[in-house]
PDB file of C-alpha atoms and ligand atoms in Angstrom:
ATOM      1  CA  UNK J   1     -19.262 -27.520 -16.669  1.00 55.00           C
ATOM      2  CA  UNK J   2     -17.909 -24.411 -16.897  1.00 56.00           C
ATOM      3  CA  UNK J   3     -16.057 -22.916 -13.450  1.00 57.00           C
ATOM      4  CA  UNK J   4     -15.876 -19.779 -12.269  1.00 57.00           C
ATOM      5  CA  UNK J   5     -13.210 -17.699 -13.856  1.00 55.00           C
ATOM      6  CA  UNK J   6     -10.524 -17.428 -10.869  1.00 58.00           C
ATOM      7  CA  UNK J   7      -9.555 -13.690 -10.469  1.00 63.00           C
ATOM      8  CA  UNK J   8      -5.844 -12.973 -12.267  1.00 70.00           C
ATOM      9  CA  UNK J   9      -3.419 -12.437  -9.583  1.00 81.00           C
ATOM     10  CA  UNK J  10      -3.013  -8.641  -8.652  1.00 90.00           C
ATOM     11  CA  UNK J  11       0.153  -6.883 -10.809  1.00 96.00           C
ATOM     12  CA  UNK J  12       2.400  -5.141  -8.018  1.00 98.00           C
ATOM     13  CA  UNK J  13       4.799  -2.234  -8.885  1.00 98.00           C
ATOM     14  CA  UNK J  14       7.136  -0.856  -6.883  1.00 98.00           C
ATOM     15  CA  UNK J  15       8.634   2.929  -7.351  1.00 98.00           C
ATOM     16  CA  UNK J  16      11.140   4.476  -5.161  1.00 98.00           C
ATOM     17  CA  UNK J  17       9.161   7.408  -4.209  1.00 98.00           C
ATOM     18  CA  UNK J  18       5.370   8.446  -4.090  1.00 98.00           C
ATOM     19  CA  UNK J  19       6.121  10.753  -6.917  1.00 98.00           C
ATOM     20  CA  UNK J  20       7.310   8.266  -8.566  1.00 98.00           C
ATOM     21  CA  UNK J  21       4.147   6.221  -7.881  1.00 98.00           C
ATOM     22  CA  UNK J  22       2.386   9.434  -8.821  1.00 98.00           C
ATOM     23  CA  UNK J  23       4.096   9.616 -12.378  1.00 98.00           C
ATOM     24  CA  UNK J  24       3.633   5.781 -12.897  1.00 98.00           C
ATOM     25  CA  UNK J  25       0.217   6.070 -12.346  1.00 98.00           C
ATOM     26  CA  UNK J  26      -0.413   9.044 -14.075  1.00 98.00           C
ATOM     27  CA  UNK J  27       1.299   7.295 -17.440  1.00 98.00           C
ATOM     28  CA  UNK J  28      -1.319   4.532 -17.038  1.00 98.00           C
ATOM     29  CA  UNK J  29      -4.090   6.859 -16.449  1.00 98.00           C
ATOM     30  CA  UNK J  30      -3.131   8.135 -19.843  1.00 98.00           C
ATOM     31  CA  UNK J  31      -2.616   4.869 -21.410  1.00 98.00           C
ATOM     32  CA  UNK J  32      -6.436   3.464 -20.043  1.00 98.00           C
ATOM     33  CA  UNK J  33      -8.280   6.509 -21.536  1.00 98.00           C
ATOM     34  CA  UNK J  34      -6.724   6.686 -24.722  1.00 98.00           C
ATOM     35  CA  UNK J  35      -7.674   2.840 -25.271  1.00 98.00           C
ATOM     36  CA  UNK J  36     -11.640   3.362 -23.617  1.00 97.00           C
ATOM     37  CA  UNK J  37     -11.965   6.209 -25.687  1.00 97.00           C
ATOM     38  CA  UNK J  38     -10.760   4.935 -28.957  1.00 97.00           C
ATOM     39  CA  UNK J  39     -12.742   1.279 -28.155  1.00 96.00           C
ATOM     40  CA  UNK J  40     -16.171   2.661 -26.378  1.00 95.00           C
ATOM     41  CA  UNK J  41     -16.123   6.365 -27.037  1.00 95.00           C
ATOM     42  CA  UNK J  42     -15.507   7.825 -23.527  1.00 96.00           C
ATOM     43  CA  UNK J  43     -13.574   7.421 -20.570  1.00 97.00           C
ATOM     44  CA  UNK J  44     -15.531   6.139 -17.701  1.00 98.00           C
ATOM     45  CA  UNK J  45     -13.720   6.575 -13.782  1.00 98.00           C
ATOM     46  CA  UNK J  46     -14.019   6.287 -10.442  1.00 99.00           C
ATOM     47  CA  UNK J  47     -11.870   8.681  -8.637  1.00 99.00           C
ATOM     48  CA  UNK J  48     -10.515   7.765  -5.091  1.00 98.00           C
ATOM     49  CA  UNK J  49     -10.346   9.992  -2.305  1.00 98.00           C
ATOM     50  CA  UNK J  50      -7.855  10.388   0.739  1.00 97.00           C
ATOM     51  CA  UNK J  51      -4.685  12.581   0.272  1.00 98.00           C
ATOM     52  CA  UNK J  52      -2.707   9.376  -1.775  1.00 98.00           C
ATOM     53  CA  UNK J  53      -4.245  10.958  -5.459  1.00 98.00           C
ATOM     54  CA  UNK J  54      -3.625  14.386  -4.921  1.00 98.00           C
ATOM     55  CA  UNK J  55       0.005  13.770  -6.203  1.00 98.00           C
ATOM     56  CA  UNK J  56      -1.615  11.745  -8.813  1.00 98.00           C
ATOM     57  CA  UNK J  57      -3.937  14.560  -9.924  1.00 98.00           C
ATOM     58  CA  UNK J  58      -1.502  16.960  -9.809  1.00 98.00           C
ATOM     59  CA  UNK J  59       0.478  15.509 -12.251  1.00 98.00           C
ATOM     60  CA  UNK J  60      -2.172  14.526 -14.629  1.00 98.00           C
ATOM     61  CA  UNK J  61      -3.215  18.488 -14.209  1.00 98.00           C
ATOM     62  CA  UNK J  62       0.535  19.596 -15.452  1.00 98.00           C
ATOM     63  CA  UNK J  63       1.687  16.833 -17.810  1.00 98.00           C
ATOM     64  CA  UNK J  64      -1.388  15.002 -19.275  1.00 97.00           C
ATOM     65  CA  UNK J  65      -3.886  18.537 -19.844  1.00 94.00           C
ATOM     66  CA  UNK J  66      -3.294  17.605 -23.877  1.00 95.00           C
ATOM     67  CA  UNK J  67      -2.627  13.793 -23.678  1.00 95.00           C
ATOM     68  CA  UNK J  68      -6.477  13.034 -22.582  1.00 97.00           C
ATOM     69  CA  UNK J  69      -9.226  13.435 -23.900  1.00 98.00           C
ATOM     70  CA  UNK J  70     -10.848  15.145 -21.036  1.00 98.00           C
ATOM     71  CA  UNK J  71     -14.359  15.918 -22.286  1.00 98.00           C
ATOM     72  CA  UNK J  72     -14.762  12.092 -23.075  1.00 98.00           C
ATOM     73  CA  UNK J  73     -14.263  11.432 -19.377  1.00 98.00           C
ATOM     74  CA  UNK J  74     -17.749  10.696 -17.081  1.00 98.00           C
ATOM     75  CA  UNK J  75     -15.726  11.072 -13.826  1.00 98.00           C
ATOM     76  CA  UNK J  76     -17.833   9.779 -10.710  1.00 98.00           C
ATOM     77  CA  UNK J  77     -16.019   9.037  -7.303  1.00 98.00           C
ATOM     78  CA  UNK J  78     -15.400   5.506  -5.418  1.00 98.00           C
ATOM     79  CA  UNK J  79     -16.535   6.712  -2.144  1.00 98.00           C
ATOM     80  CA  UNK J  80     -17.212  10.499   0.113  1.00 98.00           C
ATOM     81  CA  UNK J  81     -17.778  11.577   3.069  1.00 97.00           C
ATOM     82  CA  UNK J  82     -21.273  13.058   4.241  1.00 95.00           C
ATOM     83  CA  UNK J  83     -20.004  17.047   3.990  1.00 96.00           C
ATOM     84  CA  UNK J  84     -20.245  19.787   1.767  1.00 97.00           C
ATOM     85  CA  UNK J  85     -18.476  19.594  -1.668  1.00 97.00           C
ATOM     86  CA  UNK J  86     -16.079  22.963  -0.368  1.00 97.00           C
ATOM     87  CA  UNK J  87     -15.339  20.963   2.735  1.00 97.00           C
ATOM     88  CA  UNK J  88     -11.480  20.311   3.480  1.00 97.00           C
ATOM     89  CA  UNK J  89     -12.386  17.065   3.985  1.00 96.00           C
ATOM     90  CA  UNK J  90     -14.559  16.509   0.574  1.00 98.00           C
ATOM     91  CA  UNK J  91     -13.041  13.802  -1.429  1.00 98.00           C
ATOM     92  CA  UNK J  92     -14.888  16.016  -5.026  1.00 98.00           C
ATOM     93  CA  UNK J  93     -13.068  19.133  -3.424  1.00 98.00           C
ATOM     94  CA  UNK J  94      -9.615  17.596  -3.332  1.00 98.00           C
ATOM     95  CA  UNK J  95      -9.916  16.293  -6.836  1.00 98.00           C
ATOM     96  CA  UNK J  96     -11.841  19.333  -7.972  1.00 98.00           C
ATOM     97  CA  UNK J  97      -9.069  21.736  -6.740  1.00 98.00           C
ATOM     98  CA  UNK J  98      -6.022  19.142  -7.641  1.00 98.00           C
ATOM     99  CA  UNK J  99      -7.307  18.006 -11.527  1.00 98.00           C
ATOM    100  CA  UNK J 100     -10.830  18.465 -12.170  1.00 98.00           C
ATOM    101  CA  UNK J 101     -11.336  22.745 -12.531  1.00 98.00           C
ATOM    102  CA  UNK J 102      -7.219  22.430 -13.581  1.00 98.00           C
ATOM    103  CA  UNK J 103      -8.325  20.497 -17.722  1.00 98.00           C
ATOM    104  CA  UNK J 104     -11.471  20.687 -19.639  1.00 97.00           C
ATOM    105  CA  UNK J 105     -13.430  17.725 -18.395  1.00 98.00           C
ATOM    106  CA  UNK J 106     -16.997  18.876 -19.074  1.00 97.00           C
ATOM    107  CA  UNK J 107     -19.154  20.028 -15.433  1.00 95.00           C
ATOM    108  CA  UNK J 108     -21.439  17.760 -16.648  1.00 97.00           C
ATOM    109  CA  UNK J 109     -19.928  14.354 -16.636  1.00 97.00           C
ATOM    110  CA  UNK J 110     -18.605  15.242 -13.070  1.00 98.00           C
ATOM    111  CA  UNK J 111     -20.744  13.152 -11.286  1.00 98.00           C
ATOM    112  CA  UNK J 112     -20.369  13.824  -7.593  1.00 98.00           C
ATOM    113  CA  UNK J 113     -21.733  12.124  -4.436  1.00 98.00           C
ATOM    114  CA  UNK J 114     -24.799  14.482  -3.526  1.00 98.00           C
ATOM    115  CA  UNK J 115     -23.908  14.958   0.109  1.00 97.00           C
ATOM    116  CA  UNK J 116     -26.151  18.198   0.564  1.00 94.00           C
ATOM    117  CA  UNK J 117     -28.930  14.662   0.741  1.00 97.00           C
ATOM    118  CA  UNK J 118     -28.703  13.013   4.086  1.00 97.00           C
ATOM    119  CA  UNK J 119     -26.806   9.833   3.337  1.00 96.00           C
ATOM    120  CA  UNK J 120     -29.109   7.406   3.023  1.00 98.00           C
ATOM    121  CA  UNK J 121     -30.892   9.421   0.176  1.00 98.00           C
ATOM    122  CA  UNK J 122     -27.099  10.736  -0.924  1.00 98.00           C
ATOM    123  CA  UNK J 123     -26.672   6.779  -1.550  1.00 98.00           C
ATOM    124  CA  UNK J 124     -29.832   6.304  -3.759  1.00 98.00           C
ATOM    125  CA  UNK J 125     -29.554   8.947  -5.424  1.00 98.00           C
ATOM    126  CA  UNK J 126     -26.210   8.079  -6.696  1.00 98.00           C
ATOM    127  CA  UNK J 127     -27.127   4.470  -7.592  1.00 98.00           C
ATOM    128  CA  UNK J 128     -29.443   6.066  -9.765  1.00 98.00           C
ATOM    129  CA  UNK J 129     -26.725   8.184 -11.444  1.00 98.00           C
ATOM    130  CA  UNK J 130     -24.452   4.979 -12.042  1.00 98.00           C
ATOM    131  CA  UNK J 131     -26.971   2.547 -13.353  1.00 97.00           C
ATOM    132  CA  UNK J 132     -27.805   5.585 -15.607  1.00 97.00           C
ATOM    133  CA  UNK J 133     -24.564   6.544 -17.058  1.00 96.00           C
ATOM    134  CA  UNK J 134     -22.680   3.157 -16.850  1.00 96.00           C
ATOM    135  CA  UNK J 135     -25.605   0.721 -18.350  1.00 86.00           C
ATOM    136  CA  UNK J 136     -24.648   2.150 -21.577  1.00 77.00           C
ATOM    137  CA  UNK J 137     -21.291   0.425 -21.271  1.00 77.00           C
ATOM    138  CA  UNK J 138     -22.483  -2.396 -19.687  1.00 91.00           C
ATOM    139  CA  UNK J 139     -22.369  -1.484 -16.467  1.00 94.00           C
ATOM    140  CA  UNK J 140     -18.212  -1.101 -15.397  1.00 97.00           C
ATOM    141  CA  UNK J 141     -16.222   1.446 -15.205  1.00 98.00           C
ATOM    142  CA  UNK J 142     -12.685   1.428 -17.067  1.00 98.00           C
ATOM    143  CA  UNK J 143     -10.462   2.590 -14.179  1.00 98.00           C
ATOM    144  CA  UNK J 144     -11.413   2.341 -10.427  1.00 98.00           C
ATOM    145  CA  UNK J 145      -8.821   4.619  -8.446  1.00 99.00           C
ATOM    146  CA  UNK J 146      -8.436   3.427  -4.763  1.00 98.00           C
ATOM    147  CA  UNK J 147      -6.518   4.182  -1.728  1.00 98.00           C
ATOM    148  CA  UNK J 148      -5.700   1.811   1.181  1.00 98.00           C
ATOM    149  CA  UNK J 149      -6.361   2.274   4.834  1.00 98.00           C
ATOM    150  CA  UNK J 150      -3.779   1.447   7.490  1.00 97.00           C
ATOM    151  CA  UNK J 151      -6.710  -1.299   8.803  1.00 96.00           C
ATOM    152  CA  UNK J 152      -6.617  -2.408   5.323  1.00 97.00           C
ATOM    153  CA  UNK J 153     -10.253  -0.050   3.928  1.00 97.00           C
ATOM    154  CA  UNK J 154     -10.768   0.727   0.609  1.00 98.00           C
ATOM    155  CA  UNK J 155     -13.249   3.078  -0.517  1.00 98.00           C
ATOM    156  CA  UNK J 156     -15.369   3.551   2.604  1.00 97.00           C
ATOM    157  CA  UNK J 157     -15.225  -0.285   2.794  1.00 97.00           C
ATOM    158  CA  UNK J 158     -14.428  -0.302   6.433  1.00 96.00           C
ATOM    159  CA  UNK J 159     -13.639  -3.355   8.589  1.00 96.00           C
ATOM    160  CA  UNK J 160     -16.931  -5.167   9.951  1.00 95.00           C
ATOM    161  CA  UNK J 161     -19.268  -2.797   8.351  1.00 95.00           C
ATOM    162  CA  UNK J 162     -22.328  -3.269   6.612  1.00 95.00           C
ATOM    163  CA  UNK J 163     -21.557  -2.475   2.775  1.00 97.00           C
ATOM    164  CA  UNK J 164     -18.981  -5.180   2.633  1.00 98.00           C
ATOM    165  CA  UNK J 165     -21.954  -7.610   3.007  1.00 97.00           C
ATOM    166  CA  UNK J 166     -23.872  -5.540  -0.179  1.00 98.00           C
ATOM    167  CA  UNK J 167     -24.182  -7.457  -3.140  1.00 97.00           C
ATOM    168  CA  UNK J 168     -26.886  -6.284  -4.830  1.00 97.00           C
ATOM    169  CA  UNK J 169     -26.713  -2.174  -4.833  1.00 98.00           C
ATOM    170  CA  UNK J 170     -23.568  -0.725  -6.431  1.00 98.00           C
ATOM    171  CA  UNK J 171     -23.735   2.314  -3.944  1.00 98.00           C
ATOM    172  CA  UNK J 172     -24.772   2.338  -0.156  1.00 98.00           C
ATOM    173  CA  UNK J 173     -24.904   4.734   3.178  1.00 97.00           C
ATOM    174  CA  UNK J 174     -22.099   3.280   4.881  1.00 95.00           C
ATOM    175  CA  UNK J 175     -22.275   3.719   8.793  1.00 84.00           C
ATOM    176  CA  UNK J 176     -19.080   2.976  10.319  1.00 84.00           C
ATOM    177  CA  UNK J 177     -18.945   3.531  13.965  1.00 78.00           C
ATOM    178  CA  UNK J 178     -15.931   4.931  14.978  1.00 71.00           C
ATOM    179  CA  UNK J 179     -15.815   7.005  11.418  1.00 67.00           C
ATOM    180  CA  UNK J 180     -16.803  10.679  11.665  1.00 74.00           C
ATOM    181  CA  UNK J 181     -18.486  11.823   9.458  1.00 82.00           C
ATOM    182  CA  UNK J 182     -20.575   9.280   7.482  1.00 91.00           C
ATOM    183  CA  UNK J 183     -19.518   7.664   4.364  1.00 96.00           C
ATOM    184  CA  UNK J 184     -21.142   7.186   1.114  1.00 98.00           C
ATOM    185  CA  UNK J 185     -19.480   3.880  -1.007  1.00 98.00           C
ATOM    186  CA  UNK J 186     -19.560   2.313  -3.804  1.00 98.00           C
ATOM    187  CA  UNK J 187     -19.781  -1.241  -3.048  1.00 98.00           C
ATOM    188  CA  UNK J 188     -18.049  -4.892  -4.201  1.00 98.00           C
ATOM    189  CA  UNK J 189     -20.265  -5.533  -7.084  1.00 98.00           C
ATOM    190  CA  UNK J 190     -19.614  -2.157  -9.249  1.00 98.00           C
ATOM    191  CA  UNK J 191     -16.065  -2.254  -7.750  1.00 98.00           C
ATOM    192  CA  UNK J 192     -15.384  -5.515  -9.156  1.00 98.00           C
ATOM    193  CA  UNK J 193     -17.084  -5.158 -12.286  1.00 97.00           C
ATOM    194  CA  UNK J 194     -14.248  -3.095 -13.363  1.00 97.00           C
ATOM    195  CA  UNK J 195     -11.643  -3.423 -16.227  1.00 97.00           C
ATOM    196  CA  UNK J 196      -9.278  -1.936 -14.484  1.00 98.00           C
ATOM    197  CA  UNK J 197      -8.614  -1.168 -10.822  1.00 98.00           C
ATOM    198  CA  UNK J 198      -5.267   0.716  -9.881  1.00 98.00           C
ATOM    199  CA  UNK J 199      -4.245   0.646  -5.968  1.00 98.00           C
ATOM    200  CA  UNK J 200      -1.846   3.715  -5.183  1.00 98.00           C
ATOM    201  CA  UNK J 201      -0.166   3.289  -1.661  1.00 98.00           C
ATOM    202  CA  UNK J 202       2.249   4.900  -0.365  1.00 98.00           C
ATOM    203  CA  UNK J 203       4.481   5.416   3.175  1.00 98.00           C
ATOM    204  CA  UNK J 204       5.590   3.513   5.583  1.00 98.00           C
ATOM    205  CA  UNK J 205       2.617   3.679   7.857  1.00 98.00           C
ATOM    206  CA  UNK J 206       0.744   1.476   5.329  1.00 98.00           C
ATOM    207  CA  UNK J 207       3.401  -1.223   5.091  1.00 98.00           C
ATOM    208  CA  UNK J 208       1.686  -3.754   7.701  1.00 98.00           C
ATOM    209  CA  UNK J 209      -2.029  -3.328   6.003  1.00 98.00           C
ATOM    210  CA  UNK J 210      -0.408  -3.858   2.557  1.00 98.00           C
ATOM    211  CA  UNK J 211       1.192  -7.451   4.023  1.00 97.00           C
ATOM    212  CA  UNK J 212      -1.807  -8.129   5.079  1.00 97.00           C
ATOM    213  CA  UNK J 213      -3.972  -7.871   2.366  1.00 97.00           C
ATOM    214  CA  UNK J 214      -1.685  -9.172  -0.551  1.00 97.00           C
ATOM    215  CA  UNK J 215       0.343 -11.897   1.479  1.00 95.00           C
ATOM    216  CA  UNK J 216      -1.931 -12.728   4.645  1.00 95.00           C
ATOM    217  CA  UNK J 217      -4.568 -14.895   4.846  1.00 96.00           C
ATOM    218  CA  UNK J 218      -8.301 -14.180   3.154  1.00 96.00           C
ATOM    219  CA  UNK J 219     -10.011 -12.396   5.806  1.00 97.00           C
ATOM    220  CA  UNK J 220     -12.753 -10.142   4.050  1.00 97.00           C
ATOM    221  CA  UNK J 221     -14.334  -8.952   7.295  1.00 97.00           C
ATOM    222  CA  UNK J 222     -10.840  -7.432   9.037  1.00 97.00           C
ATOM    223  CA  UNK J 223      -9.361  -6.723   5.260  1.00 98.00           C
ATOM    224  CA  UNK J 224     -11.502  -5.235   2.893  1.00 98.00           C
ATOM    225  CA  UNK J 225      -9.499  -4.341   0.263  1.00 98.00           C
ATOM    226  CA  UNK J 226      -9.048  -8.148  -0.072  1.00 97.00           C
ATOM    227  CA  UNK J 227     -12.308  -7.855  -1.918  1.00 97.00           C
ATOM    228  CA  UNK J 228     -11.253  -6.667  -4.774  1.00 97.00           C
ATOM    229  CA  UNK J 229     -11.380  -9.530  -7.297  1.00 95.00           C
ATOM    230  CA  UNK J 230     -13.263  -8.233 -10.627  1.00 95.00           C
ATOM    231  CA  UNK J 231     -14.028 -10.968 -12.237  1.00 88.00           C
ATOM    232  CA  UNK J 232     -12.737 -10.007 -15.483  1.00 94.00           C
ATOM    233  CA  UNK J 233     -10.648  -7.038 -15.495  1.00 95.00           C
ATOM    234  CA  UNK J 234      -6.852  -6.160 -13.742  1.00 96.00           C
ATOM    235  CA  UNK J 235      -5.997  -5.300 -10.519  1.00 97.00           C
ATOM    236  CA  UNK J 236      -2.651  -3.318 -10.139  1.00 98.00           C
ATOM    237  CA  UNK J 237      -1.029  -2.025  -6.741  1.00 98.00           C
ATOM    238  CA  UNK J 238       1.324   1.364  -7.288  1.00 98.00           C
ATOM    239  CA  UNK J 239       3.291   1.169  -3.768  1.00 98.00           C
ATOM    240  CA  UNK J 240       6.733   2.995  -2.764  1.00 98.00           C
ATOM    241  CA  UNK J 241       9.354   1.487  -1.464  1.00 98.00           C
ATOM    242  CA  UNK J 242       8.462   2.267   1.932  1.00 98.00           C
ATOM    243  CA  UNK J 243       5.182   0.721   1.703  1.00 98.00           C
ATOM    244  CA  UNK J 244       5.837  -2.599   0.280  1.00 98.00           C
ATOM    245  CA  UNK J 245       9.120  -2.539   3.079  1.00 98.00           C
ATOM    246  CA  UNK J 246       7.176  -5.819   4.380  1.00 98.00           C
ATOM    247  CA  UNK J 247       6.604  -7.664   0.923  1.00 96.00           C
ATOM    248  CA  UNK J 248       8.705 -10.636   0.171  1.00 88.00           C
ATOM    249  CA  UNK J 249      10.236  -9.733  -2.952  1.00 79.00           C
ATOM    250  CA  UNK J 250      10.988 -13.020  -4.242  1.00 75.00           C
ATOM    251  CA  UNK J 251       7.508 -13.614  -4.000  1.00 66.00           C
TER     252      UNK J 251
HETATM  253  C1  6PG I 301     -11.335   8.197   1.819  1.00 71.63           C
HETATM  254  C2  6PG I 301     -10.803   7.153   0.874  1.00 71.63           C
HETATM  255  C3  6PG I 301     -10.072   6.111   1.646  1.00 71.63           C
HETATM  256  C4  6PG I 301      -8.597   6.385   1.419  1.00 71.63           C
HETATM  257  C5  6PG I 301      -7.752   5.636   2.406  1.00 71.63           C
HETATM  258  C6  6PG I 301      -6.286   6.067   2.280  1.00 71.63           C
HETATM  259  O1  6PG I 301     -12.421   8.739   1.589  1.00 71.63           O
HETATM  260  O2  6PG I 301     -10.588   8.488   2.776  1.00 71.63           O
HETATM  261  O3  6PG I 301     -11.711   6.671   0.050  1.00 71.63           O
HETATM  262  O4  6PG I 301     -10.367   4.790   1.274  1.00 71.63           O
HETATM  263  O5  6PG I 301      -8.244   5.996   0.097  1.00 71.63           O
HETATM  264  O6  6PG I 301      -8.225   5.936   3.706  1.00 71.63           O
HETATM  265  O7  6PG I 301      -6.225   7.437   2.592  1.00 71.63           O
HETATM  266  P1  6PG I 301      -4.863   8.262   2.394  1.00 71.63           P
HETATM  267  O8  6PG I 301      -4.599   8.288   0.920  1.00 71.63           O
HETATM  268  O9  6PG I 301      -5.170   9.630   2.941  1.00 71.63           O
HETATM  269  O10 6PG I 301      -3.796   7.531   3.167  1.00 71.63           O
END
């Protein structure tokens, strides 16, 4: 009888200061594209969203323009809100005007969230897009990019909302009450299908929710980001000091 592979535990790093956290994770970012792209051929990636990657993008924009293979990437996004893609607060715009229009990724294989569709049909369009480009590769993405909320969200993973029920769709209209506007997600079962999921956290403001999640008890409903357990690939957390201030380091 064979049992289910346990998840490994997560890899936490700490750095001094988000920039820090920002070059750390912009040295791996380099590290996990060189290796998809020399295994598989291309460079498959969820982006996250929030203002945490923008330091991250930023860098890989300035230091890493000839250390990736940029037109190998097929860059999709873990999660938007329902506006339009030159809206401040577009998750594609931030990562369009901080990396994407900044190397020579090809337009193409920038697979944004279709929010001009109401989000229902933004949703199902998009699962179309995934199960299309990441079949190929059986279905997972290399590198999932996330953020974490101070309630402990990931993605638009919210506490008590529907998509963190989802198990079957790998992209859903999330409708989260107090949340304006709508989200659009990508859900637990493409999320944890990844090789590789990297957690960048920073500030002091996040130190309680990151206690919570990696040293409190399993609570998927009030901790989302709990749910990230790919069954076989890494999870990583990139947190400054301020944010893992309540961690027990001898832990
Ligand atoms: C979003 C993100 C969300 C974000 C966290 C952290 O669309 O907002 O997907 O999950 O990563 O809310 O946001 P900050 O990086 O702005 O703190």
């Amino acid at each position: 009888m064979t049992l289910p592979r346990r998840p490994a535990k997560p890899e936490i790093r700490v750095f001094p200061t988000p920039s820090d956290v920002a070059r750390g994770a912009g040295e791996l970012f380099v590290e996990v594209a060189r290796d998809a792209v020399e295994q598989r051929g291309h460079f498959l990636v969820a982006l996250a969203g929030g203002s945490t990657p923008r330091d991250l993008y930023a860098w890989l924009a300035e230091h890493a323009a000839d250390s990736v293979r940029w037109p190998r990437l097929r860059v999709f996004f873990g999660d938007e809100r329902c506006v339009p893609p030159d809206h401040p607060d577009s998750n594609f715009r931030m990562a369009h005007e901080n990396l994407l229009r900044r190397v020579n990724v090809c337009p193409n294989c920038v697979h944004r969230i279709p929010t001009k569709l109401p989000p229902v049909e933004a949703a199902d369009d998009y699962e179309t897009v995934l199960r299309d480009e990441l079949q190929p590769s059986d279905g997972r993405f290399d590198l999932v990019l996330l953020g974490l909320g101070d309630d402990g969200h990931t993605a638009s993973l919210f506490p008590h909302s529907p998509a963190l029920w989802e198990n079957t769709r790998w992209c859903v209209y999330n409708r989260v009450q107090h949340k304006i506007p709508d989200r659009v997600t990508l859900t637990f079962p493409i999320l944890n299908a990844a090789r590789q999921v990297l957690f960048l956290v920073v500030g002091s403001n996040k130190a309680a929710a990151i206690e919570r999640v990696l040293s409190g008890p399993t609570d998927l409903a009030a901790t989302p980001a709990q749910g990230l357990e790919p069954s076989d690939g890494r999870v990583t957390w990139f947190l400054d000091s301020a944010a893992a201030a309540l961690l027990d380091p001898t832990t």
